[in-house]
mmCIF file of C-alpha atoms in Angstrom:
data_model
loop_
_atom_site.group_PDB
_atom_site.id
_atom_site.type_symbol
_atom_site.label_atom_id
_atom_site.label_comp_id
_atom_site.label_asym_id
_atom_site.label_seq_id
_atom_site.Cartn_x
_atom_site.Cartn_y
_atom_site.Cartn_z
ATOM 1 C CA UNK W 1 156.984 -260.830 32.924
ATOM 2 C CA UNK W 2 155.227 -257.376 33.455
ATOM 3 C CA UNK W 3 153.732 -258.376 36.687
ATOM 4 C CA UNK W 4 157.091 -259.689 38.092
ATOM 5 C CA UNK W 5 158.611 -256.548 37.230
ATOM 6 C CA UNK W 6 156.048 -254.360 38.813
ATOM 7 C CA UNK W 7 156.409 -256.455 41.897
ATOM 8 C CA UNK W 8 160.034 -256.001 41.998
ATOM 9 C CA UNK W 9 159.685 -252.419 41.457
ATOM 10 C CA UNK W 10 157.268 -252.101 44.363
ATOM 11 C CA UNK W 11 159.536 -253.992 46.563
ATOM 12 C CA UNK W 12 162.405 -251.902 45.725
ATOM 13 C CA UNK W 13 160.266 -248.775 46.407
ATOM 14 C CA UNK W 14 159.385 -250.177 49.849
ATOM 15 C CA UNK W 15 163.005 -251.148 50.753
ATOM 16 C CA UNK W 16 164.090 -247.700 49.646
ATOM 17 C CA UNK W 17 161.328 -245.932 51.677
ATOM 18 C CA UNK W 18 162.046 -248.038 54.753
ATOM 19 C CA UNK W 19 165.799 -247.381 54.489
ATOM 20 C CA UNK W 20 165.139 -243.611 54.207
ATOM 21 C CA UNK W 21 162.826 -243.651 57.177
ATOM 22 C CA UNK W 22 165.437 -245.432 59.363
ATOM 23 C CA UNK W 23 168.088 -242.789 58.206
ATOM 24 C CA UNK W 24 165.606 -239.962 58.984
ATOM 25 C CA UNK W 25 165.160 -241.320 62.512
ATOM 26 C CA UNK W 26 168.856 -241.778 62.939
ATOM 27 C CA UNK W 27 169.593 -238.313 61.943
ATOM 28 C CA UNK W 28 166.957 -237.256 64.659
ATOM 29 C CA UNK W 29 169.097 -238.997 67.421
ATOM 30 C CA UNK W 30 167.094 -242.344 67.453
ATOM 31 C CA UNK W 31 169.276 -245.243 68.283
ATOM 32 C CA UNK W 32 169.623 -247.728 65.319
ATOM 33 C CA UNK W 33 167.791 -250.521 66.804
ATOM 34 C CA UNK W 34 164.993 -248.391 67.945
ATOM 35 C CA UNK W 35 164.763 -246.681 64.679
ATOM 36 C CA UNK W 36 164.530 -249.991 62.776
ATOM 37 C CA UNK W 37 161.969 -251.377 65.120
ATOM 38 C CA UNK W 38 159.915 -247.989 64.957
ATOM 39 C CA UNK W 39 159.838 -248.193 61.083
ATOM 40 C CA UNK W 40 158.972 -251.892 61.207
ATOM 41 C CA UNK W 41 155.988 -251.095 63.488
ATOM 42 C CA UNK W 42 154.810 -248.028 61.510
ATOM 43 C CA UNK W 43 155.015 -250.073 58.347
ATOM 44 C CA UNK W 44 152.902 -252.740 59.881
ATOM 45 C CA UNK W 45 150.440 -250.327 61.211
ATOM 46 C CA UNK W 46 150.014 -248.762 57.733
ATOM 47 C CA UNK W 47 149.029 -252.101 56.017
ATOM 48 C CA UNK W 48 145.321 -250.965 56.228
ATOM 49 C CA UNK W 49 146.148 -248.285 53.735
ATOM 50 C CA UNK W 50 144.173 -248.791 50.323
ATOM 51 C CA UNK W 51 147.328 -248.587 48.135
ATOM 52 C CA UNK W 52 151.088 -248.805 48.353
ATOM 53 C CA UNK W 53 151.276 -245.164 47.710
ATOM 54 C CA UNK W 54 149.036 -244.457 50.773
ATOM 55 C CA UNK W 55 151.009 -247.028 52.850
ATOM 56 C CA UNK W 56 154.259 -245.133 51.976
ATOM 57 C CA UNK W 57 152.772 -241.681 52.894
ATOM 58 C CA UNK W 58 151.505 -243.190 56.381
ATOM 59 C CA UNK W 59 155.025 -244.470 56.945
ATOM 60 C CA UNK W 60 156.592 -241.005 55.986
ATOM 61 C CA UNK W 61 153.933 -239.200 58.269
ATOM 62 C CA UNK W 62 154.666 -241.478 61.379
ATOM 63 C CA UNK W 63 158.541 -241.037 60.903
ATOM 64 C CA UNK W 64 158.097 -237.204 60.585
ATOM 65 C CA UNK W 65 155.924 -236.995 63.611
ATOM 66 C CA UNK W 66 158.524 -239.181 65.656
ATOM 67 C CA UNK W 67 161.501 -237.359 64.301
ATOM 68 C CA UNK W 68 160.047 -233.766 64.450
ATOM 69 C CA UNK W 69 157.896 -233.788 67.543
ATOM 70 C CA UNK W 70 159.484 -236.849 69.509
ATOM 71 C CA UNK W 71 156.168 -238.359 69.574
ATOM 72 C CA UNK W 72 156.478 -242.054 70.839
ATOM 73 C CA UNK W 73 156.072 -244.411 67.892
ATOM 74 C CA UNK W 74 153.709 -246.529 70.168
ATOM 75 C CA UNK W 75 151.307 -243.579 70.306
ATOM 76 C CA UNK W 76 151.490 -242.993 66.478
ATOM 77 C CA UNK W 77 150.751 -246.621 65.692
ATOM 78 C CA UNK W 78 148.129 -246.811 68.562
ATOM 79 C CA UNK W 79 149.108 -250.360 69.754
ATOM 80 C CA UNK W 80 152.301 -252.243 70.664
ATOM 81 C CA UNK W 81 153.324 -255.999 71.437
ATOM 82 C CA UNK W 82 154.342 -256.760 74.884
ATOM 83 C CA UNK W 83 155.670 -260.314 75.408
ATOM 84 C CA UNK W 84 153.106 -262.613 74.195
ATOM 85 C CA UNK W 85 150.354 -260.074 74.436
ATOM 86 C CA UNK W 86 149.590 -258.605 70.824
ATOM 87 C CA UNK W 87 148.261 -255.344 69.922
ATOM 88 C CA UNK W 88 148.100 -253.765 73.416
ATOM 89 C CA UNK W 89 146.116 -250.281 72.888
ATOM 90 C CA UNK W 90 148.463 -247.522 73.621
ATOM 91 C CA UNK W 91 147.638 -243.901 73.836
ATOM 92 C CA UNK W 92 148.261 -240.991 76.133
ATOM 93 C CA UNK W 93 148.459 -240.989 78.953
ATOM 94 C CA UNK W 94 149.163 -244.796 79.237
ATOM 95 C CA UNK W 95 152.595 -246.008 80.023
ATOM 96 C CA UNK W 96 154.463 -247.347 76.878
ATOM 97 C CA UNK W 97 155.580 -251.071 76.967
ATOM 98 C CA UNK W 98 159.335 -251.030 76.988
ATOM 99 C CA UNK W 99 161.664 -253.770 76.012
ATOM 100 C CA UNK W 100 163.298 -253.330 79.526
ATOM 101 C CA UNK W 101 160.004 -253.936 81.122
ATOM 102 C CA UNK W 102 159.267 -257.010 78.933
ATOM 103 C CA UNK W 103 162.770 -258.339 79.991
ATOM 104 C CA UNK W 104 161.980 -257.784 83.761
ATOM 105 C CA UNK W 105 158.528 -259.624 83.253
ATOM 106 C CA UNK W 106 160.173 -262.531 81.488
ATOM 107 C CA UNK W 107 162.733 -262.919 84.275
ATOM 108 C CA UNK W 108 159.981 -262.906 86.891
ATOM 109 C CA UNK W 109 157.934 -265.299 85.165
ATOM 110 C CA UNK W 110 160.861 -267.647 84.771
ATOM 111 C CA UNK W 111 161.443 -267.354 88.561
ATOM 112 C CA UNK W 112 157.858 -267.904 89.402
ATOM 113 C CA UNK W 113 157.696 -270.916 86.919
ATOM 114 C CA UNK W 114 159.542 -272.854 89.528
ATOM 115 C CA UNK W 115 157.385 -272.133 92.488
ATOM 116 C CA UNK W 116 155.185 -274.892 93.725
ATOM 117 C CA UNK W 117 152.276 -274.838 95.964
ATOM 118 C CA UNK W 118 148.547 -275.810 96.295
ATOM 119 C CA UNK W 119 147.248 -272.349 95.961
ATOM 120 C CA UNK W 120 147.213 -270.217 92.805
ATOM 121 C CA UNK W 121 150.086 -267.642 92.479
ATOM 122 C CA UNK W 122 148.890 -264.296 92.032
ATOM 123 C CA UNK W 123 150.855 -261.044 91.403
ATOM 124 C CA UNK W 124 149.133 -257.548 91.654
ATOM 125 C CA UNK W 125 150.750 -254.579 89.905
ATOM 126 C CA UNK W 126 149.142 -251.318 90.918
ATOM 127 C CA UNK W 127 149.415 -248.547 88.692
ATOM 128 C CA UNK W 128 150.450 -250.393 85.414
ATOM 129 C CA UNK W 129 148.193 -248.913 82.880
ATOM 130 C CA UNK W 130 149.332 -251.107 79.916
ATOM 131 C CA UNK W 131 147.650 -254.133 80.835
ATOM 132 C CA UNK W 132 144.169 -252.531 81.052
ATOM 133 C CA UNK W 133 143.041 -254.385 84.239
ATOM 134 C CA UNK W 134 142.987 -257.801 82.485
ATOM 135 C CA UNK W 135 144.349 -261.100 83.962
ATOM 136 C CA UNK W 136 147.430 -261.982 81.909
ATOM 137 C CA UNK W 137 149.052 -265.393 82.036
ATOM 138 C CA UNK W 138 152.592 -265.082 83.325
ATOM 139 C CA UNK W 139 153.768 -268.448 82.232
ATOM 140 C CA UNK W 140 152.634 -271.482 80.424
ATOM 141 C CA UNK W 141 152.036 -273.086 83.832
ATOM 142 C CA UNK W 142 148.483 -273.132 84.975
ATOM 143 C CA UNK W 143 147.246 -271.125 87.967
ATOM 144 C CA UNK W 144 149.781 -268.218 87.622
ATOM 145 C CA UNK W 145 148.211 -264.858 86.631
ATOM 146 C CA UNK W 146 148.895 -261.052 87.020
ATOM 147 C CA UNK W 147 146.391 -258.406 87.129
ATOM 148 C CA UNK W 148 147.281 -254.717 86.904
ATOM 149 C CA UNK W 149 145.103 -251.873 88.093
ATOM 150 C CA UNK W 150 145.483 -248.057 87.705
ATOM 151 C CA UNK W 151 143.418 -245.181 89.153
ATOM 152 C CA UNK W 152 140.927 -244.068 86.356
ATOM 153 C CA UNK W 153 141.339 -240.451 85.112
ATOM 154 C CA UNK W 154 138.841 -237.871 86.290
#
């Protein structure tokens, strides 16, 4: 019974901390859906913390940095998902993967999925830093890839 009570208390503390984090971001002018997504990503990024107390502290620190300084959550977390790509490295000055861009890529991929032809279809996006110059499958269809390039700093 003691273990179950401890687990319930920990779950309640996490729920309270996450709700407070969302409220803090909302108070800083962050839209509700973005605040909830930010807290979810910050919480996931804090999973490597050695204890629940440390994990909650990392969440609070990330929320404070975002609310106080306007630092993008993606930079605080250090990675972000984009479509089927998981944990893309995100740090200044790279562009931040945005839901609008993800939708645009999904629409383009759906349109390209219907194209036929003997040659592989290739799309080149110049100046898109988030893909880090790696070929990325656009669809589940074979032979359709995108490769993004950007000018290196320096």
